Each structure stands twice: as structure tokens, then as C-alpha cells.
CSV table of C-alpha atoms in Angstrom, one decimal:
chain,number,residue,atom,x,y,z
A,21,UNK,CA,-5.5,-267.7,81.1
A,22,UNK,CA,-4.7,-271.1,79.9
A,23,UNK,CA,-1.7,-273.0,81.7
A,24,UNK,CA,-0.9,-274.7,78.2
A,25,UNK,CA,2.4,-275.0,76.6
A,26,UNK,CA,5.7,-277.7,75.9
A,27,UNK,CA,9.0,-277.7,76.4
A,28,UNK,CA,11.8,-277.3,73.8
A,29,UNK,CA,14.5,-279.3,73.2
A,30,UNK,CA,16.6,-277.3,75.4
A,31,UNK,CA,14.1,-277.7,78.2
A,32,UNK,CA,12.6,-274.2,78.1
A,33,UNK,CA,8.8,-274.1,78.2
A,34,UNK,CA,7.3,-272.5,75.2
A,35,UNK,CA,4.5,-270.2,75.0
A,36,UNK,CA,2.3,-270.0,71.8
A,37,UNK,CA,-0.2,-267.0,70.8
A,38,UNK,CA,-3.1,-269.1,71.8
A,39,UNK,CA,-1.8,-269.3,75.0
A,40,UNK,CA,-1.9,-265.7,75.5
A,41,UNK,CA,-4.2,-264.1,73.3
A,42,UNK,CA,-7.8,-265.0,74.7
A,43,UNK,CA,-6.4,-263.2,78.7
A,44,UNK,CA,-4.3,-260.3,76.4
A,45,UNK,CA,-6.7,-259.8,74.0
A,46,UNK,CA,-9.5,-259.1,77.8
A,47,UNK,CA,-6.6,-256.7,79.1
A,48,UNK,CA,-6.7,-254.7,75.4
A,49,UNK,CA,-10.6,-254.5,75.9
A,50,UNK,CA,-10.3,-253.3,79.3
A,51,UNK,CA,-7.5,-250.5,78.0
A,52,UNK,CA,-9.6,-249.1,75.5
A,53,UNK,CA,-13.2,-249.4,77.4
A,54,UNK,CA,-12.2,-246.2,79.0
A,55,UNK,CA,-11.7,-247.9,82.8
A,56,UNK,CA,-8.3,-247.9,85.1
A,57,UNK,CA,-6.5,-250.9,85.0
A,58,UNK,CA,-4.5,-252.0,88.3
A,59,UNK,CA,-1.0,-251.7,88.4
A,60,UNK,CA,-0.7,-255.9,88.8
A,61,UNK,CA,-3.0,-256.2,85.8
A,62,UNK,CA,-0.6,-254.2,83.6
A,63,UNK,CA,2.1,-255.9,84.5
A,64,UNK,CA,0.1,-259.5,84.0
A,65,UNK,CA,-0.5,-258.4,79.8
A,66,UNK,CA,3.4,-257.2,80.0
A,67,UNK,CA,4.5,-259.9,81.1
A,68,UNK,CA,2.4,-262.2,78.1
A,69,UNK,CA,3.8,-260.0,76.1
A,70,UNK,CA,7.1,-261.0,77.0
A,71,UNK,CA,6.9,-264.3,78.0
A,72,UNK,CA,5.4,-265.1,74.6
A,73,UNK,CA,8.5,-262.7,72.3
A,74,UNK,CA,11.6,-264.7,74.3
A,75,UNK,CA,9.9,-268.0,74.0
A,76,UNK,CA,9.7,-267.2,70.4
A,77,UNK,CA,13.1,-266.4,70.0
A,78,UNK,CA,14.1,-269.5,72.1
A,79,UNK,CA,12.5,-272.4,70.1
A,80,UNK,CA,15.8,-273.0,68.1
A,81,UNK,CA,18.1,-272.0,70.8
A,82,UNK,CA,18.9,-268.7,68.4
A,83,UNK,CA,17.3,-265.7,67.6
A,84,UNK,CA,15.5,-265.7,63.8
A,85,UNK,CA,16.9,-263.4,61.5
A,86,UNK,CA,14.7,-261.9,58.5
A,87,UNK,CA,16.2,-262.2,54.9
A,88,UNK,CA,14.2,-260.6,51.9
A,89,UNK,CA,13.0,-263.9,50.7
A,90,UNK,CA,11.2,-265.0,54.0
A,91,UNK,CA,9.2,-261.8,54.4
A,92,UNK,CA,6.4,-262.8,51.3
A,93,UNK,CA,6.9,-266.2,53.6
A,94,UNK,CA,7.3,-265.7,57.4
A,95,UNK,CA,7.1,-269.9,58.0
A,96,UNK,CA,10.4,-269.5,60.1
A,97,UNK,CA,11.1,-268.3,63.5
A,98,UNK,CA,10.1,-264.7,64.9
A,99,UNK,CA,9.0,-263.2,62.1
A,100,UNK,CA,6.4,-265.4,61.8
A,101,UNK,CA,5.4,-265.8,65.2
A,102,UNK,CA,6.1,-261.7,65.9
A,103,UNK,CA,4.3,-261.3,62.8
A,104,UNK,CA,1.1,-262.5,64.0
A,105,UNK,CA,1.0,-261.2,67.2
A,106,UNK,CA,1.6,-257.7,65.5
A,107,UNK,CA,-1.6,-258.5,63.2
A,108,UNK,CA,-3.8,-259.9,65.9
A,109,UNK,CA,-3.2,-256.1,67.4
A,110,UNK,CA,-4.0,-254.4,63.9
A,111,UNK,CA,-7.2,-256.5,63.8
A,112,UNK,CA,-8.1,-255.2,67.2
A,113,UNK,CA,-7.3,-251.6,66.4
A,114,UNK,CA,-9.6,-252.4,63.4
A,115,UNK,CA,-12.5,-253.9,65.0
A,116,UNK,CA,-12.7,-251.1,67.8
A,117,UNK,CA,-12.9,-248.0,65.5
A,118,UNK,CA,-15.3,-249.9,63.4
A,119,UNK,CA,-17.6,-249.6,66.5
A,120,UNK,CA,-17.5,-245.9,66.6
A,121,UNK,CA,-18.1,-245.1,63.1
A,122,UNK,CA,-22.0,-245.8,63.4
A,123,UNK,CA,-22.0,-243.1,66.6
A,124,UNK,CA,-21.2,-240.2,64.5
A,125,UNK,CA,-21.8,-240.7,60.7
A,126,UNK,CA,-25.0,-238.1,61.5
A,127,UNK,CA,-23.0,-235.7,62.8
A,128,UNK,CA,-21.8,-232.3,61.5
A,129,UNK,CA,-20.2,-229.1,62.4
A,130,UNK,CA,-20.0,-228.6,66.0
A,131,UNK,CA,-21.1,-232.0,67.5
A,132,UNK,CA,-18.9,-233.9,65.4
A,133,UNK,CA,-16.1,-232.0,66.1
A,134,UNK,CA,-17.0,-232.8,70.1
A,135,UNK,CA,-17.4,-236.5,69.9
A,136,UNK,CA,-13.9,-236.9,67.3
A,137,UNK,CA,-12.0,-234.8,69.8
A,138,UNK,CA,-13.5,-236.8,72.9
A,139,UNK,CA,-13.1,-240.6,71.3
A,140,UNK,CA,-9.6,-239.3,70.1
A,141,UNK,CA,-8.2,-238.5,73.5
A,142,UNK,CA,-9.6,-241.6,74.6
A,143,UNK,CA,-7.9,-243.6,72.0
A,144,UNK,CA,-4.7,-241.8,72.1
A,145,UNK,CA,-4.6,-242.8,76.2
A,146,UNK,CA,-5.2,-246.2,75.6
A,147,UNK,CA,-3.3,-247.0,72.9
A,148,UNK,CA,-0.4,-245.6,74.9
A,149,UNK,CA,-1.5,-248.2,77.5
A,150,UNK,CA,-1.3,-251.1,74.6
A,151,UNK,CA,2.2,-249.0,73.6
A,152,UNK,CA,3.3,-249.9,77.1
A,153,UNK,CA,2.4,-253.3,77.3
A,154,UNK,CA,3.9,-254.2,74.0
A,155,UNK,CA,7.1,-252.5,75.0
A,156,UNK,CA,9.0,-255.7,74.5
A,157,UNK,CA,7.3,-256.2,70.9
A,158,UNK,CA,8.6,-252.4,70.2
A,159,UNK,CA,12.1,-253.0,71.7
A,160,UNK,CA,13.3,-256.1,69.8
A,161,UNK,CA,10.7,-257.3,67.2
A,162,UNK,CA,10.0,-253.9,65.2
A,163,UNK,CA,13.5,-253.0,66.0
A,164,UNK,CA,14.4,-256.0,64.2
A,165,UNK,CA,12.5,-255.5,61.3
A,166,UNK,CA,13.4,-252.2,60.9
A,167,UNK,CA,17.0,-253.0,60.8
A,168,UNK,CA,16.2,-255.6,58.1
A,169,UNK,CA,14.4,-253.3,55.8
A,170,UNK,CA,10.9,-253.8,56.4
A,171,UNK,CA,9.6,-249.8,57.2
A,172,UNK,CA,6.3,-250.9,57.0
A,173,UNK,CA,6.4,-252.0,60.2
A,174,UNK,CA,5.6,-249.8,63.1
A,175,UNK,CA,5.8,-249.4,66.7
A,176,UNK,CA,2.8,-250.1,68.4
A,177,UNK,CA,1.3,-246.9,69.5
A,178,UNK,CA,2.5,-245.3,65.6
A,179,UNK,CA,0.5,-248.7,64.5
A,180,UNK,CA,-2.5,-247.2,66.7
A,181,UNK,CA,-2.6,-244.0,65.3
A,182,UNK,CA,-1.8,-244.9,61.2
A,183,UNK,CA,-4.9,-247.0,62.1
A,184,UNK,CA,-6.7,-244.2,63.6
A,185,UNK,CA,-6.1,-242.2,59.8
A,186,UNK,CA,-7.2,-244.9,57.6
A,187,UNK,CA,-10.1,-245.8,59.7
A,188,UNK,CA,-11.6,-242.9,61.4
A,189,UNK,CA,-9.7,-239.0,59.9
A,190,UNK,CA,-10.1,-240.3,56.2
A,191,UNK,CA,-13.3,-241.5,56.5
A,192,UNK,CA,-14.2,-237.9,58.5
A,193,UNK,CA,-11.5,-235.4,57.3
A,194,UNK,CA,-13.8,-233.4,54.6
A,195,UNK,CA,-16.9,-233.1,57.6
A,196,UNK,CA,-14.1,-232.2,60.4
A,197,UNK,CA,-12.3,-229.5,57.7
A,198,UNK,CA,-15.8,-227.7,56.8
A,199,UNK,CA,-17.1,-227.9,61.0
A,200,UNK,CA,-13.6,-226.4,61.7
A,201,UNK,CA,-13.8,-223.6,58.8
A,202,UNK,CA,-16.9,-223.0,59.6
A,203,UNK,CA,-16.0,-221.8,63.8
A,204,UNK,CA,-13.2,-219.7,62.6
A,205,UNK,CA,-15.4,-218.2,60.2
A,206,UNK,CA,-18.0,-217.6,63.4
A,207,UNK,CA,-14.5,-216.0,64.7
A,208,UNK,CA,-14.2,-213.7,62.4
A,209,UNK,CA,-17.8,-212.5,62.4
A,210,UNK,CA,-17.5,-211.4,66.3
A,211,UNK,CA,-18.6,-214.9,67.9
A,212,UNK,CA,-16.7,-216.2,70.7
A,213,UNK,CA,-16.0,-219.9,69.9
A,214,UNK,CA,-14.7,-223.1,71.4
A,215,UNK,CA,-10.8,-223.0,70.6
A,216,UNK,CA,-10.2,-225.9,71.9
A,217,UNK,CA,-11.7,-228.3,69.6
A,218,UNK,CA,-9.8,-226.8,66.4
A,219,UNK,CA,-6.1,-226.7,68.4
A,220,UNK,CA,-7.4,-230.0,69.1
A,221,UNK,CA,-8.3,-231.5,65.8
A,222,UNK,CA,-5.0,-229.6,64.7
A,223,UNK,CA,-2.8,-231.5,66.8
A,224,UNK,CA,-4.7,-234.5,65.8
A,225,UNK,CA,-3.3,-234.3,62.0
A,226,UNK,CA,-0.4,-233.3,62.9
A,227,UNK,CA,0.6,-236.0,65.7
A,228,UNK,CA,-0.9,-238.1,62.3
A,229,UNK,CA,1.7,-236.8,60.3
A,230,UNK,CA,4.5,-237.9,62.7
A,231,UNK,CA,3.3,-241.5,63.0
A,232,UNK,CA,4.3,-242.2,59.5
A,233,UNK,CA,7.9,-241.7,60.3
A,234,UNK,CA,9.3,-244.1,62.6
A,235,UNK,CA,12.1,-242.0,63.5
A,236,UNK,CA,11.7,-239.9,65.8
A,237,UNK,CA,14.5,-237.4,65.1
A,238,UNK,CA,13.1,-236.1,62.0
A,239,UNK,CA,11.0,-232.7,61.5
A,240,UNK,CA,7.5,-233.7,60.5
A,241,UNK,CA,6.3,-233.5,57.0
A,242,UNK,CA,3.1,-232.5,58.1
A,243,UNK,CA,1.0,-233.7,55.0
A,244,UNK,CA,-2.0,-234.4,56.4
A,245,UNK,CA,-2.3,-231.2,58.1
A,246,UNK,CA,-0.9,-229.3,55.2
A,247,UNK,CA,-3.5,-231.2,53.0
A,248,UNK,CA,-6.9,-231.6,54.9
A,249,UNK,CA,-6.8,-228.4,57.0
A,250,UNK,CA,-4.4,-225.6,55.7
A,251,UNK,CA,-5.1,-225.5,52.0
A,252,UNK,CA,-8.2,-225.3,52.7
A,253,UNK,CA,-8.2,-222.8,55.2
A,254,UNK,CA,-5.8,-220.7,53.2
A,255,UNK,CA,-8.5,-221.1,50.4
A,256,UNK,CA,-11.0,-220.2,52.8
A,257,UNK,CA,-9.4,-217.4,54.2
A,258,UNK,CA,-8.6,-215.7,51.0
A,259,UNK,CA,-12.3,-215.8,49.9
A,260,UNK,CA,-13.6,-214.6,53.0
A,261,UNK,CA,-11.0,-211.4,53.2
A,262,UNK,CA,-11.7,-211.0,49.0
A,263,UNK,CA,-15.7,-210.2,49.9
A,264,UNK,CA,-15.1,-208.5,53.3
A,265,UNK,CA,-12.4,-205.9,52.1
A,266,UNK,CA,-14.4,-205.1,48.8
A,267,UNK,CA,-17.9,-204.6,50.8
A,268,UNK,CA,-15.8,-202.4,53.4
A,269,UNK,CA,-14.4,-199.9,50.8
A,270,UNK,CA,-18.1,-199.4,49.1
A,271,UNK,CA,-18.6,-197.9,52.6
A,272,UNK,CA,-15.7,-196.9,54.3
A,273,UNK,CA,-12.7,-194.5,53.6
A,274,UNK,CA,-9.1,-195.7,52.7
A,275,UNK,CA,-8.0,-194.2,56.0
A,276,UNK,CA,-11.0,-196.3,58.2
A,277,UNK,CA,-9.7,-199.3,55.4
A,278,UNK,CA,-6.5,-199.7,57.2
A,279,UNK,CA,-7.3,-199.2,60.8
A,280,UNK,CA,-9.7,-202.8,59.2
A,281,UNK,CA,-6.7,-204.4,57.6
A,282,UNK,CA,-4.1,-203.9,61.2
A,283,UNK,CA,-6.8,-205.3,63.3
A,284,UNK,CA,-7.3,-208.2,61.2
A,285,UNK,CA,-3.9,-208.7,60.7
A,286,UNK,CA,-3.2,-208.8,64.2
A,287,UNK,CA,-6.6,-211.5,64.9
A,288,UNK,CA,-4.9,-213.7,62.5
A,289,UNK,CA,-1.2,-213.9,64.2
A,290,UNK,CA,-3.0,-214.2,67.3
A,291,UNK,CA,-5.1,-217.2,65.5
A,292,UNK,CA,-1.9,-218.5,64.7
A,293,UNK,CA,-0.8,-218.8,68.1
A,294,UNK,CA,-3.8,-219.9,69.9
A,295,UNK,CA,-5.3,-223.0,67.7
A,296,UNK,CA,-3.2,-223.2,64.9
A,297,UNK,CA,0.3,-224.9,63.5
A,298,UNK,CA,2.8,-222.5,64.0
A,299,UNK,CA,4.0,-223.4,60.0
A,300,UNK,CA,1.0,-221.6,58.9
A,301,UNK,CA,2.2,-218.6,59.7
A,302,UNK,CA,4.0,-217.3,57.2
A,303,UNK,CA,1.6,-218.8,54.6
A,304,UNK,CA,-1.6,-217.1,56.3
A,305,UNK,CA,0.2,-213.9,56.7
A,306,UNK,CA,1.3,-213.6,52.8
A,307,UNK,CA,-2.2,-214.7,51.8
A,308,UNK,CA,-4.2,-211.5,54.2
A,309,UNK,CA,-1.5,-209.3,52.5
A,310,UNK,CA,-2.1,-210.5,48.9
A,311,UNK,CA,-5.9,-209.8,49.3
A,312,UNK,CA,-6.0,-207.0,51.5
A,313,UNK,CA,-2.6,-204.6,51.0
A,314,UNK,CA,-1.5,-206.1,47.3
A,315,UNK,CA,-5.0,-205.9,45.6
A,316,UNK,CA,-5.4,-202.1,46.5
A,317,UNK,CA,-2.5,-200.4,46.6
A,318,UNK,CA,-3.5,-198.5,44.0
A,319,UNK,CA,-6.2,-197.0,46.4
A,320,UNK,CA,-3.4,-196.5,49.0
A,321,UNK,CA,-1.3,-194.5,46.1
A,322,UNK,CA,-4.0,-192.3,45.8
A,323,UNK,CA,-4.9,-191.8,49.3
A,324,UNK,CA,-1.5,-191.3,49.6
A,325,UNK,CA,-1.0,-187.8,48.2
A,326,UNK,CA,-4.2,-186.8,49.8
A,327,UNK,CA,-2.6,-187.7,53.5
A,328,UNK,CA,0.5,-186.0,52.8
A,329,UNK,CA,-1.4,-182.6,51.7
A,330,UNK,CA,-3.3,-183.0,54.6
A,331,UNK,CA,-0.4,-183.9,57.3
A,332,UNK,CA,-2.4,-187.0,58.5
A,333,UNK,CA,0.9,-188.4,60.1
A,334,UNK,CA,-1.0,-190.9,61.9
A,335,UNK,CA,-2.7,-192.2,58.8
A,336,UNK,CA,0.5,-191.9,56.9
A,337,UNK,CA,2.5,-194.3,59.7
A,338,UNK,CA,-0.5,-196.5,59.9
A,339,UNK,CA,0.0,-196.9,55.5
A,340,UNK,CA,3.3,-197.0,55.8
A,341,UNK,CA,3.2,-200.1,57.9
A,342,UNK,CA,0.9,-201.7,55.7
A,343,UNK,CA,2.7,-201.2,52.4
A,344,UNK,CA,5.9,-202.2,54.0
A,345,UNK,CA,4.7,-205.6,54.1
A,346,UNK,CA,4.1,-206.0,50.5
A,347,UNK,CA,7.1,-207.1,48.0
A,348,UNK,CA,7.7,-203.7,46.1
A,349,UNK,CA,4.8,-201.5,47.4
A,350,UNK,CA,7.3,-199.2,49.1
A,351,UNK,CA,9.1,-198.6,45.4
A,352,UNK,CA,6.0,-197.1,44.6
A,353,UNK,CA,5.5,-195.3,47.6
A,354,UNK,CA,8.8,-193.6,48.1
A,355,UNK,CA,8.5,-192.8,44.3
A,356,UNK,CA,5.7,-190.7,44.8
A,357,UNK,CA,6.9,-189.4,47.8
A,358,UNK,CA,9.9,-188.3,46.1
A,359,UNK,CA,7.7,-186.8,43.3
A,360,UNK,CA,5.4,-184.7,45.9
A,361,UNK,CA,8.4,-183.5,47.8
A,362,UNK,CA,10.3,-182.1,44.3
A,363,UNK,CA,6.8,-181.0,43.4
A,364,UNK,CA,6.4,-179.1,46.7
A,365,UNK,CA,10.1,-178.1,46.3
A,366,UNK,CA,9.5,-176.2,42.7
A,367,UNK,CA,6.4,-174.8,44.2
A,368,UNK,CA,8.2,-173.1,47.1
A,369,UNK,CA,10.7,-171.8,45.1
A,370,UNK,CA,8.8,-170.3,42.7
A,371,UNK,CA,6.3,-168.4,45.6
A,372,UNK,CA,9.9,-167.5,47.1
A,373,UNK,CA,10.6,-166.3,43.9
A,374,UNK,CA,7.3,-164.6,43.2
A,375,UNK,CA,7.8,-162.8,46.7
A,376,UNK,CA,11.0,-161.6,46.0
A,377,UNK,CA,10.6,-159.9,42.9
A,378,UNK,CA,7.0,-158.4,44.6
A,379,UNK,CA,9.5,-157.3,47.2
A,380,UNK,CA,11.6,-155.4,44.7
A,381,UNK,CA,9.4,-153.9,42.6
A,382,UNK,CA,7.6,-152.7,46.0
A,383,UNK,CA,11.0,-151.4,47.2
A,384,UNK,CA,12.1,-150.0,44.4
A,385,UNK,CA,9.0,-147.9,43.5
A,386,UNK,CA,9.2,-146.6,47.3
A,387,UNK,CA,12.6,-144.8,46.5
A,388,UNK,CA,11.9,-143.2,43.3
């Protein structure tokens, strides 16, 4: 590292980003080339870091303030200086995806989902580092700007990963959506998959989705999950249930039907809670009943009648379950249950009736 810098008019040495840059800007290669970096080396970039923001703030013998008018103009004080320290980092971030993009832009499905998850969790560690080592940046420069308006501005490690979503997830999203679709869909047909790398390319967009807000306080909007993986899951999802269900009745009885629809069902909470958001939920859940309880219910109606006749309680519980989940399937139900019992009613009372006057007539012709 270069010894250079001058003294101020109040005697304090100053320290300019060429001072520090070209020994940082080693220590920031070193975080993200995927090697341990000594305690005392840590502290070493920290301590740039620092050395380099208070010197800033000590050239005038105040700390800069920020108006509107300077920010299209950053020639005065620490937002200049901070300003370019910040970019020099952004440049960085820049420069190092760029060198991974050539290492998977053949890759699809499977593989691809591999190498994103491995390079992310390799990123995500060392930008943390970088976080770390910035922490004085974070603490009083962002801070600052924040406080004078200027949200574009972002922590360090939330800078690391919006850069990370420009450069690398929009560039990949539609590959990693169709690789990811593609494994459940494997799932679904009896494989047993790698989990992992969809929880993990889950928490990816969604970690994504909390960067954009710098305060951490507020619930996640969850826009770039909602957008690149659970529409078109959902989507997905719907079309795969729409062809299964339809193939399964050509084949199968109504009562065989819904032993199908409460497994499934019961895979898809459990998908749920293994690899995916847990805001999918209720969207997932209102989809599988839509395509297979809400689109034949008229076939359950019918069936319906046929169980009751037959005192299939078991078949009857396992519909009842079923139709209770739709909006007003049960209206239906209990109509026609009320129908059947009135029905049955009448028909009672009229072999009662029948019976009796046999009874009579019998009775009647015995004593004359």
C-alpha cells in the first residue's frame, strides 16, 4: 500500500482513494476468489475503509452535508469523495459477475441450476465479507444519504446483491424458472429430486426481493419471486393437474378420483413446506382446487347419490372433504342431500303405508 498523503490545514493527514484503492481493491479479490482471509488482513481493508471516510469528512474541519442541487454535482466534500468509493465497489461487483457469465451461458436444466446455486453462495459469503469491511461506509455515508433523500443508495452487501439481479438472475431467470419447473414436474411423475437446489434458487429471489428495500423492518414485496417463479409455477401447475385429472377419469372411477385428488393435495402442502415460499400457499392450494374439485363437481353430484344408495361412508367422508374446500360446492351438496333424504322419506312412508293397509285387509278378511 502506498505511504502517500498531506496534511490539512488543521494538521490531520489526509488519505485519498488512490491511496487506498490499489491494496483494498487486492483484499476485495481475495474476498471473492473463494480463499480465507486472516483476521489481521480484514482488519487491514477495515481499517482503509475508515481511515479513508473520516479523512474525508475531516478536510474542511466539518462534516459535508448533501443538498438536492449537489447530488447532479458531487464536487464538494463527502459526497463526492464517498461517492466514488461507493462506485469503485459497483464497478468491482460489475467486473466479477461478468467473469462468470461465459461459464454457464451453455447450461440448462439441472447443471445450471448447480453452478447458479454454487457461485451464489459463494457470492453471498463474500460480499458479506466486503459488507463487513465497508461497515464504516454503511454506518455514516449511506446513512447520510439516506437521510438526505437519495434511496438509491444502498448498503453495501444490498448494493452486492441488486447487482447480482441485474447482472446474473435477469440475464438467467427464464433458463433457471424452466430447469426449476421442469424437477418439480420430475416430482410429480414419481422421481425423487434434488430439493435443495429449488429451496435454494427460491431463497435466492426472494433474499432479491428484500435488497430493494433498505429498511429492514418492512415485510418483503416479493416481486421477483412472485414474478419469475410463482406465476409461472401456478401456470404450470394448473396445466399439468388440467391433463392428469382428465386422463385419470377416462380410466378410473369418481371414488378412485378422489383418493388421486387427497394425495395430491397433500404432495403439494408438503411442497409448500419443503422448497417453497410459504406465500404460495394459499395460491397453490386454490389453483389444485379450481382444476381438480371445481371443474368436476358435477361428477361428484352424481357419484354422489350413487354413494349414498350404496352406504359408502368412507367414500362419502373422503367427498365430503373435498367439496368442502370449494366456494359453494357444499350448497349443492347438502341440497341434494336434503332432496335424497325427503325422497327416501316419502318412499318409507308410503311402503309403511302400503304395509299397513296389507295388514288390514289381511286382518280383516281373517275374522270374517
Amino acid at each position: 500500500m502506498s505511504g502517500r498523503g498531506f496534511q490539512n490545514p488543521h494538521g490531520m493527514k489526509q488519505t485519498s482513494l488512490s491511496d487506498i484503492w490499489e491494496d483494498l481493491n487486492t483484499g476485495i479479490r481475495h474476498a471473492y476468489s473463494r480463499q480465507n482471509m486472516p483476521k489481521a488482513r480484514y482488519m487491514e481493508l477495515h481499517t482503509h475503509v475508515y481511515n479513508y471516510c473520516t479523512s474525508v469528512q475531516q478536510q474542511d474541519g466539518q462534516t459535508h452535508r448533501i443538498s438536492k442541487s449537489s447530488k447532479s454535482n458531487p464536487s464538494g466534500g463527502a459526497r463526492f469523495v464517498g461517492f466514488e468509493l461507493y462506485k469503485k465497489i459497483e464497478e468491482f461487483l460489475i467486473a466479477h459477475l461478468d467473469t462468470l457469465k461465459p461459464e454457464c451461458q451453455d447450461m440448462v436444466d439441472e447443471p445450471l441450476l448447480q453452478f447458479y446455486c454454487k457461485v451464489w453462495e459463494e457470492y453471498r459469503f463474500s460480499s458479506r465479507v466486503l459488507h463487513g469491511i465497508c461497515n464504516y461506509l454503511n454506518r455514516h455515508w449511506v446513512k447520510r444519504e439516506h437521510d438526505e433523500g437519495h434511496m438509491n443508495v444502498y448498503e453495501v452487501y444490498s448494493l452486492a446483491l441488486l447487482t447480482w439481479k441485474n447482472c446474473m438472475f435477469e440475464v438467467l431467470h427464464q433458463k433457471l424458472s424452466s430447469a426449476v419447473l421442469k424437477l418439480i414436474e420430475r416430482e410429480r411423475n414419481g422421481e425423487t429430486i434434488n430439493t435443495l437446489l429449488i429451496s435454494e434458487i427460491v431463497r435466492c429471489s426472494v433474499e432479491l426481493d428484500i435488497c430493494i428495500d433498505s429498511a429492514p423492518s418492512k415485510v418483503p414485496h416479493l416481486s421477483v419471486y412472485k414474478k419469475f417463479f410463482e406465476i409461472p409455477f401456478l401456470e404450470d401447475t394448473e396445466h399439468f393437474y388440467i391433463t392428469e385429472s382428465a386422463v385419470f377419469l377416462d380410466n378410473n372411477p369418481v371414488t378412485e378420483y378422489m383418493k388421486k385428488v387427497g394425495s395430491r393435495l397433500l404432495e403439494e402442502e408438503r411442497r409448500v413446506s419443503v422448497y417453497l415460499h410459504e406465500s404460495t400457499q394459499d395460491e397453490l392450494a386454490k389453483c389444485c382446487e379450481r382444476v381438480l374439485i371445481g371443474n368436476y363437481l358435477e361428477r361428484f353430484y352424481v357419484e354422489f347419490l350413487n354413494l349414498l344408495k350404496n352406504d359408502k361412508t368412507d367414500d362419502l367422508g373422503r367427498m365430503y372433504l373435498l367439496v368442502s374446500r370449494t366456494e359453494k360446492g357444499m350448497l349443492e351438496l347438502r341440497d341434494r342431500f336434503e332432496k335424497h333424504v325427503l325422497a327416501q322419506g316419502i318412499a318409507s312412508v308410503e311402503r309403511n303405508h302400503e304395509t299397513a293397509l296389507n295388514d288390514l285387509y289381511f286382518n280383516g278378511f281373517f275374522w270374517l
